[in-house]
PDB file of C-alpha atoms in Angstrom:
ATOM      1  CA  MET W  42      -2.840  16.785 -33.510  1.00 32.00           C
ATOM      2  CA  GLY W  43       0.468  14.047 -33.765  1.00 37.00           C
ATOM      3  CA  MET W  44       1.177  11.209 -32.119  1.00 40.00           C
ATOM      4  CA  SER W  45       3.460  12.899 -29.797  1.00 42.00           C
ATOM      5  CA  ASN W  46       0.437  13.946 -27.660  1.00 47.00           C
ATOM      6  CA  GLN W  47      -0.795  10.934 -26.906  1.00 66.00           C
ATOM      7  CA  VAL W  48       2.114   9.384 -24.866  1.00 83.00           C
ATOM      8  CA  ALA W  49       1.375   9.951 -21.312  1.00 92.00           C
ATOM      9  CA  PRO W  50       4.152  11.585 -19.462  1.00 95.00           C
ATOM     10  CA  VAL W  51       6.238   9.518 -16.624  1.00 96.00           C
ATOM     11  CA  GLY W  52       6.496  11.547 -13.590  1.00 96.00           C
ATOM     12  CA  ILE W  53       9.716  11.458 -11.406  1.00 95.00           C
ATOM     13  CA  ILE W  54       9.617  12.557  -7.906  1.00 95.00           C
ATOM     14  CA  GLY W  55      12.755  13.095  -6.632  1.00 90.00           C
ATOM     15  CA  GLY W  56      15.901  15.580  -5.621  1.00 71.00           C
ATOM     16  CA  THR W  57      16.544  18.579  -8.348  1.00 58.00           C
ATOM     17  CA  GLY W  58      19.852  16.710  -9.720  1.00 65.00           C
ATOM     18  CA  LEU W  59      17.866  14.550 -11.974  1.00 72.00           C
ATOM     19  CA  THR W  60      16.748  17.263 -14.287  1.00 69.00           C
ATOM     20  CA  THR W  61      20.535  17.022 -15.512  1.00 72.00           C
ATOM     21  CA  LEU W  62      19.336  13.558 -17.420  1.00 76.00           C
ATOM     22  CA  SER W  63      21.685  13.542 -21.076  1.00 76.00           C
ATOM     23  CA  GLY W  64      19.459  13.834 -23.659  1.00 78.00           C
ATOM     24  CA  LEU W  65      16.400  15.617 -21.929  1.00 86.00           C
ATOM     25  CA  GLU W  66      15.521  18.861 -23.090  1.00 88.00           C
ATOM     26  CA  ILE W  67      13.229  20.906 -20.645  1.00 91.00           C
ATOM     27  CA  THR W  68      10.093  22.246 -22.319  1.00 92.00           C
ATOM     28  CA  GLY W  69       8.989  24.407 -19.466  1.00 93.00           C
ATOM     29  CA  GLU W  70       7.674  24.900 -16.111  1.00 93.00           C
ATOM     30  CA  ARG W  71       4.596  24.886 -14.343  1.00 92.00           C
ATOM     31  CA  VAL W  72       2.973  26.265 -11.207  1.00 94.00           C
ATOM     32  CA  VAL W  73       0.219  24.456  -9.792  1.00 93.00           C
ATOM     33  CA  ASP W  74      -2.446  24.491  -7.363  1.00 94.00           C
ATOM     34  CA  THR W  75      -4.531  21.217  -6.237  1.00 95.00           C
ATOM     35  CA  PRO W  76      -7.451  20.638  -3.698  1.00 94.00           C
ATOM     36  CA  TRP W  77      -4.874  19.565  -1.368  1.00 95.00           C
ATOM     37  CA  GLY W  78      -2.798  22.604  -1.448  1.00 95.00           C
ATOM     38  CA  GLU W  79       0.282  23.292  -3.094  1.00 95.00           C
ATOM     39  CA  PRO W  80       2.699  20.698  -4.217  1.00 96.00           C
ATOM     40  CA  SER W  81       6.621  20.947  -3.022  1.00 95.00           C
ATOM     41  CA  SER W  82       7.913  22.560  -6.302  1.00 93.00           C
ATOM     42  CA  VAL W  83       6.968  23.770  -9.836  1.00 93.00           C
ATOM     43  CA  LEU W  84       6.236  20.683 -12.101  1.00 95.00           C
ATOM     44  CA  VAL W  85       9.131  21.007 -14.751  1.00 93.00           C
ATOM     45  CA  ASP W  86       8.027  19.664 -18.103  1.00 94.00           C
ATOM     46  CA  GLY W  87      10.603  17.777 -20.195  1.00 93.00           C
ATOM     47  CA  MET W  88      11.269  15.132 -23.118  1.00 92.00           C
ATOM     48  CA  LEU W  89      13.594  12.367 -23.179  1.00 89.00           C
ATOM     49  CA  GLY W  90      14.134  11.142 -26.353  1.00 87.00           C
ATOM     50  CA  ASP W  91      10.617  10.481 -27.417  1.00 90.00           C
ATOM     51  CA  GLN W  92       9.110  10.483 -24.216  1.00 93.00           C
ATOM     52  CA  PRO W  93       7.383  13.238 -22.183  1.00 94.00           C
ATOM     53  CA  VAL W  94       8.656  13.664 -18.640  1.00 95.00           C
ATOM     54  CA  VAL W  95       7.475  15.315 -15.584  1.00 96.00           C
ATOM     55  CA  PHE W  96      10.031  16.265 -12.670  1.00 94.00           C
ATOM     56  CA  LEU W  97       8.758  17.426  -9.242  1.00 94.00           C
ATOM     57  CA  SER W  98      11.224  17.675  -6.309  1.00 93.00           C
ATOM     58  CA  ARG W  99       9.950  16.072  -3.620  1.00 93.00           C
ATOM     59  CA  HIS W 100      11.661  18.722  -1.052  1.00 91.00           C
ATOM     60  CA  GLY W 101      11.568  21.575  -2.729  1.00 88.00           C
ATOM     61  CA  ASN W 102      13.662  23.799  -4.869  1.00 76.00           C
ATOM     62  CA  PRO W 103      15.929  24.766  -2.861  1.00 73.00           C
ATOM     63  CA  HIS W 104      15.575  21.570  -0.547  1.00 72.00           C
ATOM     64  CA  ARG W 105      14.045  22.898   2.799  1.00 85.00           C
ATOM     65  CA  ILE W 106      10.833  20.684   3.196  1.00 92.00           C
ATOM     66  CA  PRO W 107      11.540  17.927   5.699  1.00 92.00           C
ATOM     67  CA  PRO W 108      10.244  14.645   4.805  1.00 93.00           C
ATOM     68  CA  HIS W 109       7.146  14.500   7.306  1.00 94.00           C
ATOM     69  CA  GLN W 110       5.931  18.283   6.172  1.00 95.00           C
ATOM     70  CA  VAL W 111       6.250  16.992   2.545  1.00 96.00           C
ATOM     71  CA  ASN W 112       2.759  17.619   1.240  1.00 96.00           C
ATOM     72  CA  TYR W 113       2.275  13.978  -0.477  1.00 97.00           C
ATOM     73  CA  ARG W 114      -1.200  14.288  -1.757  1.00 97.00           C
ATOM     74  CA  ALA W 115      -0.564  17.476  -3.630  1.00 97.00           C
ATOM     75  CA  ASN W 116       2.319  16.035  -5.150  1.00 97.00           C
ATOM     76  CA  LEU W 117       0.475  13.101  -6.433  1.00 97.00           C
ATOM     77  CA  HIS W 118      -2.470  15.109  -7.280  1.00 97.00           C
ATOM     78  CA  ALA W 119      -0.240  17.597  -9.441  1.00 97.00           C
ATOM     79  CA  LEU W 120       1.274  14.938 -11.507  1.00 97.00           C
ATOM     80  CA  GLN W 121      -2.138  13.159 -11.998  1.00 96.00           C
ATOM     81  CA  GLN W 122      -3.392  16.069 -13.307  1.00 95.00           C
ATOM     82  CA  ALA W 123      -0.233  16.537 -15.781  1.00 95.00           C
ATOM     83  CA  GLY W 124      -1.510  13.132 -17.014  1.00 95.00           C
ATOM     84  CA  VAL W 125       0.836  11.165 -15.363  1.00 96.00           C
ATOM     85  CA  ARG W 126      -0.098   7.317 -15.181  1.00 95.00           C
ATOM     86  CA  THR W 127       3.350   6.006 -14.070  1.00 96.00           C
ATOM     87  CA  VAL W 128       5.534   7.376 -11.356  1.00 97.00           C
ATOM     88  CA  VAL W 129       9.031   6.676 -10.515  1.00 97.00           C
ATOM     89  CA  GLY W 130       9.704   7.981  -6.873  1.00 96.00           C
ATOM     90  CA  VAL W 131      13.887   8.541  -6.567  1.00 95.00           C
ATOM     91  CA  ASN W 132      14.858   8.216  -2.486  1.00 94.00           C
ATOM     92  CA  ALA W 133      17.973   8.427  -0.873  1.00 92.00           C
ATOM     93  CA  VAL W 134      18.083   5.862   1.813  1.00 94.00           C
ATOM     94  CA  GLY W 135      20.129   4.049   4.644  1.00 95.00           C
ATOM     95  CA  GLY W 136      21.094   0.424   3.886  1.00 96.00           C
ATOM     96  CA  ILE W 137      20.164  -2.304   6.471  1.00 97.00           C
ATOM     97  CA  HIS W 138      20.957  -5.331   4.325  1.00 97.00           C
ATOM     98  CA  ALA W 139      24.736  -6.407   4.409  1.00 95.00           C
ATOM     99  CA  ASP W 140      25.034  -5.900   0.210  1.00 95.00           C
ATOM    100  CA  MET W 141      23.360  -2.397   0.347  1.00 95.00           C
ATOM    101  CA  GLY W 142      25.893  -0.060   1.540  1.00 93.00           C
ATOM    102  CA  PRO W 143      26.629   3.283   0.025  1.00 92.00           C
ATOM    103  CA  ALA W 144      26.175   4.127  -3.822  1.00 93.00           C
ATOM    104  CA  HIS W 145      24.438   0.644  -3.962  1.00 95.00           C
ATOM    105  CA  ILE W 146      21.111   0.776  -6.394  1.00 96.00           C
ATOM    106  CA  VAL W 147      17.891  -0.917  -4.770  1.00 97.00           C
ATOM    107  CA  ILE W 148      14.730  -1.702  -6.701  1.00 98.00           C
ATOM    108  CA  PRO W 149      12.387  -2.455  -3.395  1.00 98.00           C
ATOM    109  CA  ASP W 150       9.496  -4.690  -3.888  1.00 98.00           C
ATOM    110  CA  GLN W 151       8.003  -4.116  -0.215  1.00 98.00           C
ATOM    111  CA  ILE W 152       7.409  -1.679   2.301  1.00 98.00           C
ATOM    112  CA  ILE W 153       6.744  -1.205   6.368  1.00 98.00           C
ATOM    113  CA  ASP W 154       5.419   1.946   7.087  1.00 98.00           C
ATOM    114  CA  TYR W 155       6.359   3.242  10.148  1.00 98.00           C
ATOM    115  CA  THR W 156       5.045   7.048   9.496  1.00 97.00           C
ATOM    116  CA  TRP W 157       2.698   8.966  11.838  1.00 96.00           C
ATOM    117  CA  GLY W 158       0.772  11.843  11.500  1.00 95.00           C
ATOM    118  CA  ARG W 159       1.132  12.455   8.038  1.00 96.00           C
ATOM    119  CA  ALA W 160      -2.055  13.109   5.671  1.00 94.00           C
ATOM    120  CA  SER W 161      -1.760  10.093   3.974  1.00 93.00           C
ATOM    121  CA  THR W 162      -4.845   9.356   2.372  1.00 94.00           C
ATOM    122  CA  PHE W 163      -7.191  10.995  -0.141  1.00 92.00           C
ATOM    123  CA  PHE W 164     -10.037   9.223   1.206  1.00 87.00           C
ATOM    124  CA  GLU W 165     -11.380  11.191   4.067  1.00 81.00           C
ATOM    125  CA  GLY W 166     -14.026  14.088   4.678  1.00 77.00           C
ATOM    126  CA  GLU W 167     -17.720  13.994   3.679  1.00 74.00           C
ATOM    127  CA  LEU W 168     -17.089  10.719   1.474  1.00 72.00           C
ATOM    128  CA  GLU W 169     -19.879   8.753  -0.204  1.00 74.00           C
ATOM    129  CA  GLU W 170     -18.204   5.584   0.795  1.00 74.00           C
ATOM    130  CA  THR W 171     -15.217   4.415   1.933  1.00 73.00           C
ATOM    131  CA  THR W 172     -12.166   2.770  -0.109  1.00 78.00           C
ATOM    132  CA  HIS W 173      -9.991   0.021   0.950  1.00 85.00           C
ATOM    133  CA  ILE W 174      -7.347  -0.379  -1.838  1.00 88.00           C
ATOM    134  CA  ASP W 175      -5.433  -3.288  -1.993  1.00 92.00           C
ATOM    135  CA  PHE W 176      -1.623  -2.807  -1.067  1.00 95.00           C
ATOM    136  CA  THR W 177      -0.334  -6.389  -1.257  1.00 95.00           C
ATOM    137  CA  PHE W 178       2.157  -5.408  -3.735  1.00 96.00           C
ATOM    138  CA  PRO W 179       3.149  -1.715  -3.338  1.00 97.00           C
ATOM    139  CA  TYR W 180       4.920  -1.223  -6.450  1.00 97.00           C
ATOM    140  CA  SER W 181       4.003  -1.915  -9.685  1.00 96.00           C
ATOM    141  CA  GLU W 182       5.851  -5.176 -11.088  1.00 96.00           C
ATOM    142  CA  LEU W 183       5.875  -4.267 -14.806  1.00 96.00           C
ATOM    143  CA  ALA W 184       7.679  -1.431 -13.831  1.00 97.00           C
ATOM    144  CA  ARG W 185       9.715  -3.341 -11.411  1.00 97.00           C
ATOM    145  CA  ALA W 186      11.157  -5.163 -14.378  1.00 97.00           C
ATOM    146  CA  LEU W 187      11.875  -2.270 -16.663  1.00 97.00           C
ATOM    147  CA  LEU W 188      13.888  -0.832 -14.164  1.00 98.00           C
ATOM    148  CA  ILE W 189      15.805  -4.289 -13.036  1.00 98.00           C
ATOM    149  CA  ASP W 190      16.266  -4.637 -16.789  1.00 97.00           C
ATOM    150  CA  ALA W 191      17.868  -1.291 -17.421  1.00 97.00           C
ATOM    151  CA  ALA W 192      20.252  -1.601 -14.069  1.00 97.00           C
ATOM    152  CA  ARG W 193      21.316  -5.112 -15.335  1.00 97.00           C
ATOM    153  CA  THR W 194      22.260  -2.914 -18.934  1.00 96.00           C
ATOM    154  CA  VAL W 195      23.627  -0.012 -16.973  1.00 95.00           C
ATOM    155  CA  GLY W 196      26.034  -2.788 -14.997  1.00 93.00           C
ATOM    156  CA  CYS W 197      25.827  -0.938 -11.893  1.00 92.00           C
ATOM    157  CA  PRO W 198      25.821  -2.327  -8.390  1.00 93.00           C
ATOM    158  CA  PHE W 199      21.749  -3.221  -7.604  1.00 96.00           C
ATOM    159  CA  SER W 200      19.545  -5.125  -5.417  1.00 97.00           C
ATOM    160  CA  ASP W 201      15.948  -6.252  -7.330  1.00 97.00           C
ATOM    161  CA  PHE W 202      14.264  -6.662  -4.316  1.00 98.00           C
ATOM    162  CA  GLY W 203      14.489  -5.210  -0.801  1.00 98.00           C
ATOM    163  CA  VAL W 204      11.843  -4.563   1.947  1.00 98.00           C
ATOM    164  CA  TYR W 205      12.043  -0.554   2.731  1.00 98.00           C
ATOM    165  CA  GLY W 206      11.032   0.529   6.318  1.00 98.00           C
ATOM    166  CA  ALA W 207       9.490   4.115   5.767  1.00 98.00           C
ATOM    167  CA  THR W 208      10.215   6.202   9.248  1.00 97.00           C
ATOM    168  CA  GLN W 209       8.824   9.182  10.506  1.00 97.00           C
ATOM    169  CA  GLY W 210      11.875  11.437  10.599  1.00 92.00           C
ATOM    170  CA  PRO W 211      13.390  14.140  10.460  1.00 93.00           C
ATOM    171  CA  ARG W 212      15.889  12.674  12.533  1.00 93.00           C
ATOM    172  CA  LEU W 213      18.077   9.786  11.774  1.00 92.00           C
ATOM    173  CA  GLU W 214      17.158   6.398  13.576  1.00 95.00           C
ATOM    174  CA  THR W 215      19.215   5.194  16.880  1.00 95.00           C
ATOM    175  CA  ALA W 216      21.126   1.998  16.278  1.00 94.00           C
ATOM    176  CA  ALA W 217      18.449  -0.204  18.587  1.00 96.00           C
ATOM    177  CA  GLU W 218      15.458   1.184  15.967  1.00 97.00           C
ATOM    178  CA  VAL W 219      17.286  -0.300  13.354  1.00 96.00           C
ATOM    179  CA  ARG W 220      18.154  -3.459  15.263  1.00 96.00           C
ATOM    180  CA  ARG W 221      13.879  -3.377  15.217  1.00 97.00           C
ATOM    181  CA  LEU W 222      13.822  -2.889  11.360  1.00 98.00           C
ATOM    182  CA  GLU W 223      16.076  -5.539  10.759  1.00 97.00           C
ATOM    183  CA  ARG W 224      14.248  -7.824  12.722  1.00 98.00           C
ATOM    184  CA  ASP W 225      11.193  -6.946  11.246  1.00 98.00           C
ATOM    185  CA  GLY W 226      12.845  -7.722   7.661  1.00 98.00           C
ATOM    186  CA  CYS W 227      13.577  -4.143   6.116  1.00 98.00           C
ATOM    187  CA  ASP W 228      16.443  -4.368   4.039  1.00 98.00           C
ATOM    188  CA  LEU W 229      16.516  -0.282   3.964  1.00 97.00           C
ATOM    189  CA  VAL W 230      15.627   2.628   5.591  1.00 97.00           C
ATOM    190  CA  GLY W 231      14.376   6.221   4.468  1.00 96.00           C
ATOM    191  CA  MET W 232      11.554   8.867   5.396  1.00 95.00           C
ATOM    192  CA  THR W 233       9.936   9.585   2.083  1.00 95.00           C
ATOM    193  CA  GLY W 234       8.664   6.271   0.977  1.00 96.00           C
ATOM    194  CA  MET W 235       5.185   6.632   2.624  1.00 97.00           C
ATOM    195  CA  PRO W 236       2.411   7.736   2.363  1.00 97.00           C
ATOM    196  CA  GLU W 237       3.788   8.432  -1.430  1.00 97.00           C
ATOM    197  CA  ALA W 238       3.505   4.960  -2.573  1.00 97.00           C
ATOM    198  CA  ALA W 239      -0.269   4.377  -1.176  1.00 97.00           C
ATOM    199  CA  LEU W 240      -1.263   8.073  -2.778  1.00 97.00           C
ATOM    200  CA  ALA W 241      -0.430   6.928  -6.015  1.00 97.00           C
ATOM    201  CA  ALA W 242      -2.270   3.407  -5.496  1.00 96.00           C
ATOM    202  CA  GLU W 243      -5.320   5.574  -4.175  1.00 95.00           C
ATOM    203  CA  LEU W 244      -5.441   7.561  -7.799  1.00 95.00           C
ATOM    204  CA  LYS W 245      -4.784   4.193  -9.821  1.00 94.00           C
ATOM    205  CA  MET W 246      -1.310   5.206 -11.207  1.00 96.00           C
ATOM    206  CA  ASN W 247       1.768   2.446 -11.183  1.00 96.00           C
ATOM    207  CA  TYR W 248       4.302   3.566  -8.646  1.00 97.00           C
ATOM    208  CA  VAL W 249       7.831   2.246  -8.459  1.00 98.00           C
ATOM    209  CA  CYS W 250      10.702   3.435  -5.849  1.00 97.00           C
ATOM    210  CA  LEU W 251      14.032   3.670  -7.472  1.00 96.00           C
ATOM    211  CA  ALA W 252      16.262   4.014  -4.205  1.00 96.00           C
ATOM    212  CA  LEU W 253      20.035   4.908  -3.764  1.00 94.00           C
ATOM    213  CA  VAL W 254      21.674   3.830  -0.441  1.00 94.00           C
ATOM    214  CA  VAL W 255      23.552   7.187   0.744  1.00 92.00           C
ATOM    215  CA  ASN W 256      25.145   5.521   4.124  1.00 91.00           C
ATOM    216  CA  ARG W 257      24.614   2.426   5.867  1.00 90.00           C
ATOM    217  CA  ALA W 258      22.054   2.500   8.601  1.00 90.00           C
ATOM    218  CA  ALA W 259      22.669   3.224  12.218  1.00 88.00           C
ATOM    219  CA  GLY W 260      24.882   0.938  14.006  1.00 88.00           C
ATOM    220  CA  LYS W 261      25.776  -0.604  10.916  1.00 88.00           C
ATOM    221  CA  SER W 262      29.034   0.994  10.663  1.00 85.00           C
ATOM    222  CA  ASP W 263      31.603   1.260  12.659  1.00 81.00           C
ATOM    223  CA  HIS W 264      31.304   5.489  12.522  1.00 80.00           C
ATOM    224  CA  ILE W 265      28.344   7.737  12.841  1.00 79.00           C
ATOM    225  CA  ILE W 266      26.911   9.128   9.642  1.00 80.00           C
ATOM    226  CA  THR W 267      28.272  12.304   8.207  1.00 82.00           C
ATOM    227  CA  MET W 268      26.505  14.434   5.504  1.00 83.00           C
ATOM    228  CA  THR W 269      29.701  14.461   3.786  1.00 86.00           C
ATOM    229  CA  GLU W 270      29.686  10.635   3.262  1.00 85.00           C
ATOM    230  CA  ILE W 271      26.308  10.865   2.305  1.00 84.00           C
ATOM    231  CA  GLU W 272      27.005  13.447  -0.526  1.00 85.00           C
ATOM    232  CA  VAL W 273      30.110  11.191  -1.711  1.00 87.00           C
ATOM    233  CA  ALA W 274      27.745   8.129  -2.512  1.00 86.00           C
ATOM    234  CA  ILE W 275      25.240  10.846  -3.918  1.00 86.00           C
ATOM    235  CA  ASP W 276      27.782  11.641  -6.351  1.00 85.00           C
ATOM    236  CA  GLN W 277      28.998   8.418  -6.665  1.00 86.00           C
ATOM    237  CA  GLY W 278      25.358   6.919  -7.176  1.00 89.00           C
ATOM    238  CA  MET W 279      23.557   9.295  -9.468  1.00 89.00           C
ATOM    239  CA  SER W 280      25.135   8.480 -12.230  1.00 89.00           C
ATOM    240  CA  GLY W 281      23.704   4.819 -12.230  1.00 93.00           C
ATOM    241  CA  VAL W 282      20.212   6.203 -11.350  1.00 94.00           C
ATOM    242  CA  LYS W 283      20.442   8.677 -14.115  1.00 91.00           C
ATOM    243  CA  ARG W 284      21.446   5.754 -16.565  1.00 93.00           C
ATOM    244  CA  ILE W 285      18.793   3.399 -15.248  1.00 95.00           C
ATOM    245  CA  LEU W 286      15.955   6.388 -16.132  1.00 93.00           C
ATOM    246  CA  GLU W 287      17.216   7.265 -19.406  1.00 92.00           C
ATOM    247  CA  ILE W 288      16.750   3.441 -20.528  1.00 94.00           C
ATOM    248  CA  ALA W 289      13.636   2.474 -18.771  1.00 95.00           C
ATOM    249  CA  ILE W 290      11.860   5.803 -19.838  1.00 93.00           C
ATOM    250  CA  GLY W 291      10.094   5.163 -22.579  1.00 92.00           C
ATOM    251  CA  GLY W 292       8.677   1.726 -21.370  1.00 93.00           C
ATOM    252  CA  LEU W 293       7.773   3.202 -18.405  1.00 94.00           C
ATOM    253  CA  GLY W 294       5.417   5.836 -20.371  1.00 92.00           C
ATOM    254  CA  ALA W 295       3.938   2.811 -22.124  1.00 90.00           C
ATOM    255  CA  LEU W 296       2.388   1.139 -19.119  1.00 89.00           C
ATOM    256  CA  THR W 297      -1.485   1.559 -18.811  1.00 84.00           C
ATOM    257  CA  PRO W 298      -2.936   2.435 -15.888  1.00 73.00           C
ATOM    258  CA  GLN W 299      -3.952   0.318 -12.573  1.00 66.00           C
ATOM    259  CA  PRO W 300      -6.865  -1.737 -13.200  1.00 60.00           C
ATOM    260  CA  SER W 301      -9.879  -0.710 -10.789  1.00 52.00           C
TER     261      SER W 301
END
């Protein structure tokens, strides 16, 4: 058995566009099932240089599952079963912080969860004991450092901090809701950051978020939010996201699982 078999794959959860990373060789795809149901999409296996990767499309392929109906538990469980120890969640978000405008990349360090009614823990049903995970720091600091170093190398506009406010969706927020988020200390707003991060922590996987601001949050610009402007920002910002992943992937693959 060669050394290549010893390297744990890095899981990447995001949109379907991520499978166009340069130097990525797709090696196959797998339909998997989990005790928590079906994940959002097939798992796409690939090699990025010497580093194995597993992609999962959070909203399905084609994009059809709204944020509040994503089966986050199945997604994370499927990646863990595939041997993944470190997960990068790529998220499209709205910018609240003044510096975080369209096409800006953010590697957040904190979350506030405003979602409700989502299946948000593996610890339920007929349990032997209840487990309360420590979630003081929801993102892996080691993984964040790797993404931050890669972003500096790429030279794209980015922030190395941010509080991600996770809202229920699928509608966008009101201007008053965004003002409340800002008062609470949120820098970004999105609909997919939770329970994904907490479920990864329950499974003792390292989890990090690579967020791309696709619009200013409601009330933060002088016009209503359009899909056209979001698509333009995604086109502008995704090249930076991809370059960051290409540079950081080997380091991310070398991270050990979280201590229990």
